[in-house]
Every structure is written in C-alpha cells, then in structure tokens.
mmCIF file of C-alpha atoms in Angstrom:
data_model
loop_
_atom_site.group_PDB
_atom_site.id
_atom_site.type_symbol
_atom_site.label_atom_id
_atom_site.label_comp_id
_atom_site.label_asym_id
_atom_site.label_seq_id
_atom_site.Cartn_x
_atom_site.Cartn_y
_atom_site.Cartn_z
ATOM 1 C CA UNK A 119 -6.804 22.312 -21.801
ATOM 2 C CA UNK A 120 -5.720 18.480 -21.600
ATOM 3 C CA UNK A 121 -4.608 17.129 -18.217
ATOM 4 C CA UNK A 122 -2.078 14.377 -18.243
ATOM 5 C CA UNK A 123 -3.228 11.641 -15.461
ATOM 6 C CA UNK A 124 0.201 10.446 -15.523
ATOM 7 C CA UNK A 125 2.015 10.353 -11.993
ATOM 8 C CA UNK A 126 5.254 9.886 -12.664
ATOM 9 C CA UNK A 127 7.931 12.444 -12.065
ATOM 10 C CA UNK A 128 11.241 13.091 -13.711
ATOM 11 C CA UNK A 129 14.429 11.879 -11.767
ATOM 12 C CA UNK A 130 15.954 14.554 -9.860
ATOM 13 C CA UNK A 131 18.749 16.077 -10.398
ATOM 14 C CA UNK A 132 21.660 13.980 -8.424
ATOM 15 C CA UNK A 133 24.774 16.104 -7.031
ATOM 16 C CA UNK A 134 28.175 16.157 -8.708
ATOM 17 C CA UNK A 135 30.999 13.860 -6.749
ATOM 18 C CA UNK A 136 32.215 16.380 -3.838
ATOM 19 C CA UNK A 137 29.775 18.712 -4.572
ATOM 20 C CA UNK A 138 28.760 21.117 -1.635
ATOM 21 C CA UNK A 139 31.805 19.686 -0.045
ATOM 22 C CA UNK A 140 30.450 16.205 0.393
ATOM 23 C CA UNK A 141 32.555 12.960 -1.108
ATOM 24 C CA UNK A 142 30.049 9.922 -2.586
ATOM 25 C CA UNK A 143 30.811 7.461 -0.637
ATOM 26 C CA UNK A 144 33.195 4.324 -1.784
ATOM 27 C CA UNK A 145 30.998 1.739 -3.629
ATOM 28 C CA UNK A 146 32.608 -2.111 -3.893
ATOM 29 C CA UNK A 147 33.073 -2.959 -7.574
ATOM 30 C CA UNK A 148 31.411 -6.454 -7.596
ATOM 31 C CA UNK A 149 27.723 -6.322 -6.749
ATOM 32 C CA UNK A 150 26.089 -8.965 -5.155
ATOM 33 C CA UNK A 151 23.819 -10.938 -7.826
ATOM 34 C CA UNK A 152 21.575 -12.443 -5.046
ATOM 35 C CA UNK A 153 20.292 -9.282 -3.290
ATOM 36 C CA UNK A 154 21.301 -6.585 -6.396
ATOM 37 C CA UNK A 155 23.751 -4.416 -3.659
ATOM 38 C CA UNK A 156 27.564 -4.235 -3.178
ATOM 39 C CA UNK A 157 29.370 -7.437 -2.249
ATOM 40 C CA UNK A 158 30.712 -6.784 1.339
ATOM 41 C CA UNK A 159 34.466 -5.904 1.524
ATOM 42 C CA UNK A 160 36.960 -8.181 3.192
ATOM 43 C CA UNK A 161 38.705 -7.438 5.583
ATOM 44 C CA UNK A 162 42.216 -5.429 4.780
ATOM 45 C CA UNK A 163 44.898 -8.365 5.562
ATOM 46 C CA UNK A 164 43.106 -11.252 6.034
ATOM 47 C CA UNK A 165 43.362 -13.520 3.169
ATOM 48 C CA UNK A 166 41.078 -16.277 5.081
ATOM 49 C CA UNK A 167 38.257 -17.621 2.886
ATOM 50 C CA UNK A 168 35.226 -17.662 4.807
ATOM 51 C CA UNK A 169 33.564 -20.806 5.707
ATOM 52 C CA UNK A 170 31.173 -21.893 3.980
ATOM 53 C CA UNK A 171 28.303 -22.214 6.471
ATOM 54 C CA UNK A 172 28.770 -18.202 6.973
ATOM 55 C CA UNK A 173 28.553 -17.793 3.055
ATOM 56 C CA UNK A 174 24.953 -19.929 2.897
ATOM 57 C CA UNK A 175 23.788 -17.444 5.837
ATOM 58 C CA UNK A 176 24.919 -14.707 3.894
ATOM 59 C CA UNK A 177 22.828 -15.911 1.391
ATOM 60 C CA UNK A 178 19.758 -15.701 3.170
ATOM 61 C CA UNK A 179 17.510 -13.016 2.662
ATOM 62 C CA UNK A 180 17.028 -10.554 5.656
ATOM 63 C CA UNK A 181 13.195 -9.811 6.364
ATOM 64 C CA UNK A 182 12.295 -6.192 7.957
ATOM 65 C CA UNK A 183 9.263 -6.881 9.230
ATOM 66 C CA UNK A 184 6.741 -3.443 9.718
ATOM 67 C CA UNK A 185 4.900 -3.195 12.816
ATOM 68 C CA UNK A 186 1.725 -4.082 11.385
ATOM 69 C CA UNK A 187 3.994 -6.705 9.711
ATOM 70 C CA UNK A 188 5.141 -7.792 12.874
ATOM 71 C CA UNK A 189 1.920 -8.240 14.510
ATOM 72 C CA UNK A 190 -0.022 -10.304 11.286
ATOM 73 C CA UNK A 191 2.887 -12.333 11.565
ATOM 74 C CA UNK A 192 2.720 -13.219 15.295
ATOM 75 C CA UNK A 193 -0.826 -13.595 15.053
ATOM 76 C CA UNK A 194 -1.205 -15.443 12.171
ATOM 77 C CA UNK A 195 1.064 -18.007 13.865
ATOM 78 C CA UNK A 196 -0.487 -18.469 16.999
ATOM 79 C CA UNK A 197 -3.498 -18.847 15.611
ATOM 80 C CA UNK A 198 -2.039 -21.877 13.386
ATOM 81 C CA UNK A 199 -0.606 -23.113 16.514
ATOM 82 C CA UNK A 200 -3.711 -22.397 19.036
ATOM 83 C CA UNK A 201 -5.461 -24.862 15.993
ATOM 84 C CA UNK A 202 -2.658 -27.420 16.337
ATOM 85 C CA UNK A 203 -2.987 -27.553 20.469
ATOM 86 C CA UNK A 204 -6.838 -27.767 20.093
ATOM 87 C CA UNK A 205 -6.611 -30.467 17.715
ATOM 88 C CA UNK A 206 -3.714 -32.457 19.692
ATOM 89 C CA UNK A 207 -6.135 -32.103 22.986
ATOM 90 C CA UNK A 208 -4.587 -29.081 24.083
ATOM 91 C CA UNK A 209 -1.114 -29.379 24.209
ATOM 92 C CA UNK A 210 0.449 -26.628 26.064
ATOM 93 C CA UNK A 211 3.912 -27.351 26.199
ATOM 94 C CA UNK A 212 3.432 -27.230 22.034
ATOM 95 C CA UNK A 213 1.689 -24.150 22.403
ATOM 96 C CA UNK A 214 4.485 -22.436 24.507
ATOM 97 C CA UNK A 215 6.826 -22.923 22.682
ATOM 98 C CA UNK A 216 5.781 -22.304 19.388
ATOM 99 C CA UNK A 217 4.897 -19.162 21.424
ATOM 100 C CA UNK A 218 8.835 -18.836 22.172
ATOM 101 C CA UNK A 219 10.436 -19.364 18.762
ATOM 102 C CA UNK A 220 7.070 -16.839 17.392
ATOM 103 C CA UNK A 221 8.661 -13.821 19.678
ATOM 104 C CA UNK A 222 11.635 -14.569 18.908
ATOM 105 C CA UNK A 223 11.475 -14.383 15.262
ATOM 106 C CA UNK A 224 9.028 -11.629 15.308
ATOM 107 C CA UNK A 225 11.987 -9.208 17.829
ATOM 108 C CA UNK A 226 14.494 -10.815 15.361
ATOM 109 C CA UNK A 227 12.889 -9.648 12.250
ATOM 110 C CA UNK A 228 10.879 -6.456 12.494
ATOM 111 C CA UNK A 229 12.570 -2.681 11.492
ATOM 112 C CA UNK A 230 15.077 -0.868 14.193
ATOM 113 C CA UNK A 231 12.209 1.914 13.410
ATOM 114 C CA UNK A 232 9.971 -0.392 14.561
ATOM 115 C CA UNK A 233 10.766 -2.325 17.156
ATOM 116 C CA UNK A 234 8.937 -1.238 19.965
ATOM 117 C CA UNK A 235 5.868 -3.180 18.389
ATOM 118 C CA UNK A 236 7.561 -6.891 19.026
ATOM 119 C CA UNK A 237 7.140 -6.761 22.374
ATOM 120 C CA UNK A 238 3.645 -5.132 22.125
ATOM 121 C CA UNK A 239 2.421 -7.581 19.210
ATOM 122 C CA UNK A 240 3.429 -11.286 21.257
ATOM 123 C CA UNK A 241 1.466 -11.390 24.356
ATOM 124 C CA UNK A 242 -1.865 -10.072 21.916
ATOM 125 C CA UNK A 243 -1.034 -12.876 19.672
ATOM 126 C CA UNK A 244 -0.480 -14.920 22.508
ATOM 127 C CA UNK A 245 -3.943 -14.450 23.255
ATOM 128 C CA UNK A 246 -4.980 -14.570 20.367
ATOM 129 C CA UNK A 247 -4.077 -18.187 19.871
ATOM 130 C CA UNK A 248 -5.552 -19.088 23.150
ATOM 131 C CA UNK A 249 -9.086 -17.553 21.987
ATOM 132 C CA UNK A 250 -8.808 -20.305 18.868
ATOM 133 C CA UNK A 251 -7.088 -23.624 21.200
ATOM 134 C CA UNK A 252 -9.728 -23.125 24.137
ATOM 135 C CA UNK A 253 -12.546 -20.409 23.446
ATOM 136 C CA UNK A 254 -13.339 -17.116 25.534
ATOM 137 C CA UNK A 255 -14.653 -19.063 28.204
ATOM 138 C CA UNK A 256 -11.080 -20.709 28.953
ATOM 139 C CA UNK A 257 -8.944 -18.047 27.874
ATOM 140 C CA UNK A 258 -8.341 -16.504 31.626
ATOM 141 C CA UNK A 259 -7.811 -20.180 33.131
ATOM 142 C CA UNK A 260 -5.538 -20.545 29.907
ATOM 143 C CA UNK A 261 -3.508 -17.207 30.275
ATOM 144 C CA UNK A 262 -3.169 -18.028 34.141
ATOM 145 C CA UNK A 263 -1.809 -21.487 33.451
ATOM 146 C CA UNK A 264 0.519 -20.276 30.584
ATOM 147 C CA UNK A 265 2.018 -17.143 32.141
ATOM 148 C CA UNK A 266 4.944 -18.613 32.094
ATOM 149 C CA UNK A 267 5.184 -19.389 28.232
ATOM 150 C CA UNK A 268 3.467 -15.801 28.096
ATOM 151 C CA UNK A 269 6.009 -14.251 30.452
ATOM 152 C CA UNK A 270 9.161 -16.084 28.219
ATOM 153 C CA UNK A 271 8.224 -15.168 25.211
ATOM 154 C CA UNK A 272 7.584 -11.791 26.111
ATOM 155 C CA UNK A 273 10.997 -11.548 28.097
ATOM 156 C CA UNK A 274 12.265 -12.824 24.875
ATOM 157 C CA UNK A 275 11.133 -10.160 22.811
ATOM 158 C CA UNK A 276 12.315 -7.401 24.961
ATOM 159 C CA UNK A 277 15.654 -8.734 25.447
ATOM 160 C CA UNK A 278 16.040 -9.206 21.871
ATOM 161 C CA UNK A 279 14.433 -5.763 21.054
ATOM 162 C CA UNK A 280 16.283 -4.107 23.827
ATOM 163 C CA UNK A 281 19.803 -5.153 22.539
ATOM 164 C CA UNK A 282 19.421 -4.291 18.838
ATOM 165 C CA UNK A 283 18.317 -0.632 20.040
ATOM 166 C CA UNK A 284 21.646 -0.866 21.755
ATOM 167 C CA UNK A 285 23.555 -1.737 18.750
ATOM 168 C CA UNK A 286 21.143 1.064 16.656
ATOM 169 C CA UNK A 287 22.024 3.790 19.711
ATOM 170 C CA UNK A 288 25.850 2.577 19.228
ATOM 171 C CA UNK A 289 26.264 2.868 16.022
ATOM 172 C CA UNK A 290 24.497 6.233 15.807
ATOM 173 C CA UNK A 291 26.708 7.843 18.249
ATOM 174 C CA UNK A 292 29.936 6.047 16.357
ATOM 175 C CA UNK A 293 28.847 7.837 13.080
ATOM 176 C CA UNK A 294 28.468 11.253 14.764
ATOM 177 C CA UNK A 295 31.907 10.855 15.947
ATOM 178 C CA UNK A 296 33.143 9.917 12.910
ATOM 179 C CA UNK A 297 31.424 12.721 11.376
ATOM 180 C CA UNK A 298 32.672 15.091 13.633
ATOM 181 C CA UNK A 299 36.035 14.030 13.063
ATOM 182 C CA UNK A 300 36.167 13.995 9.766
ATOM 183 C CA UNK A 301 34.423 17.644 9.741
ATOM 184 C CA UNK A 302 37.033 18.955 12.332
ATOM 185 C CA UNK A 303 39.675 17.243 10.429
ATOM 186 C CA UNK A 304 38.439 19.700 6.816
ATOM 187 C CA UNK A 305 38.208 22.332 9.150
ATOM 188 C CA UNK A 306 42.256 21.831 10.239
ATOM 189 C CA UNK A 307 42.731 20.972 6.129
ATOM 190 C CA UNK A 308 41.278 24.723 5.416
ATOM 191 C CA UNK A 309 42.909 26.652 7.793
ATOM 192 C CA UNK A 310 46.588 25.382 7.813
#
C-alpha cells in the first residue's frame, strides 16, 4: 500500500452566485496592481480627483502587526534606542520619546484581533530598553525618573487601541443592521 506524503488538498467546491439565497458580493472591475485587491470605488457624484498626497498614502502598504509581532517590534526598538541613550550618556529625553512614537506605531499597527497586546507589549519594552541604557542596578531609579515617558506612551497606546475597538464595535453593529435589513427586507420580498 503506497502512502502519498503530499499535503495538499483539492480546492473546495465554491457556491454558485445566489446560491442558498446569498448574492456574491459586488467586486470593482480594476484591481489594484500595488496590493493585488479591488481598486476602491469613488464616490457616486463626486467627480473630484483626489489629491495627490492621499494617493501616495494610499500607496503605502498597511502592516497588521500579531501580538507577538507587536511585542518583537516594541522591543526590538527600545532596545536599539536604550543602546543609543547609553551611548549618548544617557539621554532621556531621546529615550522618551523614541518610547512615544514606539507605542504609537506599535497601537497603530497591530490586528483589531489583537489589540489588547499594544498596550501590554510598551511599558515591557519600555523596560526592556532601560535594562540595555542603564543595567538592572539602575533600572528602578530609571523607571521612577521616566514614568512620565512610561506613563505617555502607555496612555498613548490605550487611547489609540481604545478608539480603533470603537470603530471595530461600530462597524460591527452597522453590518448587523444592515444585515438585518436587508434579511427583513427578502422576508417582505417573499411574502407580498
């Protein structure tokens, strides 16, 4: 009897358009070369052309950082910059805010699944840093005289956090509205 160490699976089957009741959803008919998705829509009567600062941010690629991701990240930096302050003589002001613009990317960046572990991941890599700029025998002199970089940053990071949930939570409850609608609206289709 052979045994195939293969692990790859035939593609499954994909559903008919409105099968089980369900419509595919509208795709845009020019794809976006850079990223390989749908070009976003414009706007239905607006014949603006955008400016061209927004179309080089468009550009840009949008990192989802993981958690782990999130925290090797923040680390990683503050380690770099805990090296820089040691080497300049210790300065703090550096330190803090490299510490700043670290959280701030880091809340920016990671998943809405994980977001939760920006807030978590700075004041560790906070530390962190501190452990490489002054050694474990400054470190509570260092976080005492830095809380309020450490207490920015961190403030920072949960603001930033804190409002994306918001938008996540928003547009969750929009789409079960819609949803609802639409559903109620078939419903009123069948019967009359």
């Amino acid at each position: 009897m052979e045994y195939s160490t293969s692990t790859t699976r035939p593609p499954l089957p994909r559903p008919a358009a409105g099968a089980a009741g369900v419509p595919r959803p509208a795709r845009a008919k020019t794809p976006d070369p850079q990223r390989g998705r749908p070009a976003p829509r414009a706007r239905e009567g607006t014949a603006r052309p955008r400016p061209p600062l927004l179309d080089a941010l468009a550009r840009l690629p949008r990192p989802k950082l993981t958690g782990l991701g999130c925290g090797v990240i923040a680390i990683g930096s503050m380690l770099v910059g805990g090296w820089f302050s040691r080497i300049l003589g210790g300065a703090p002001v550096l330190y803090g805010l490299l510490f700043v613009l670290v959280s701030v990317a880091v809340a920016a960046w990671v998943r809405p699944v994980d977001l939760i572990c920006a807030p978590v991941a700075v004041p560790i890599a906070y530390a962190a840093g501190l452990i490489v700029s002054g050694g474990l025998y400054e470190l509570f002199t260092e976080l005492a005289v830095g809380a309020p970089w450490l207490f920015a940053g961190t403030l920072a990071a949960v603001g930033i956090t804190l409002g994306r949930q918001v938008t996540v939570m928003a547009g969750r409850i929009r789409r079960r509205r819609e949803n609802a609608a639409r559903a109620a609206a078939a419903a009123q289709q069948q019967r009359g």
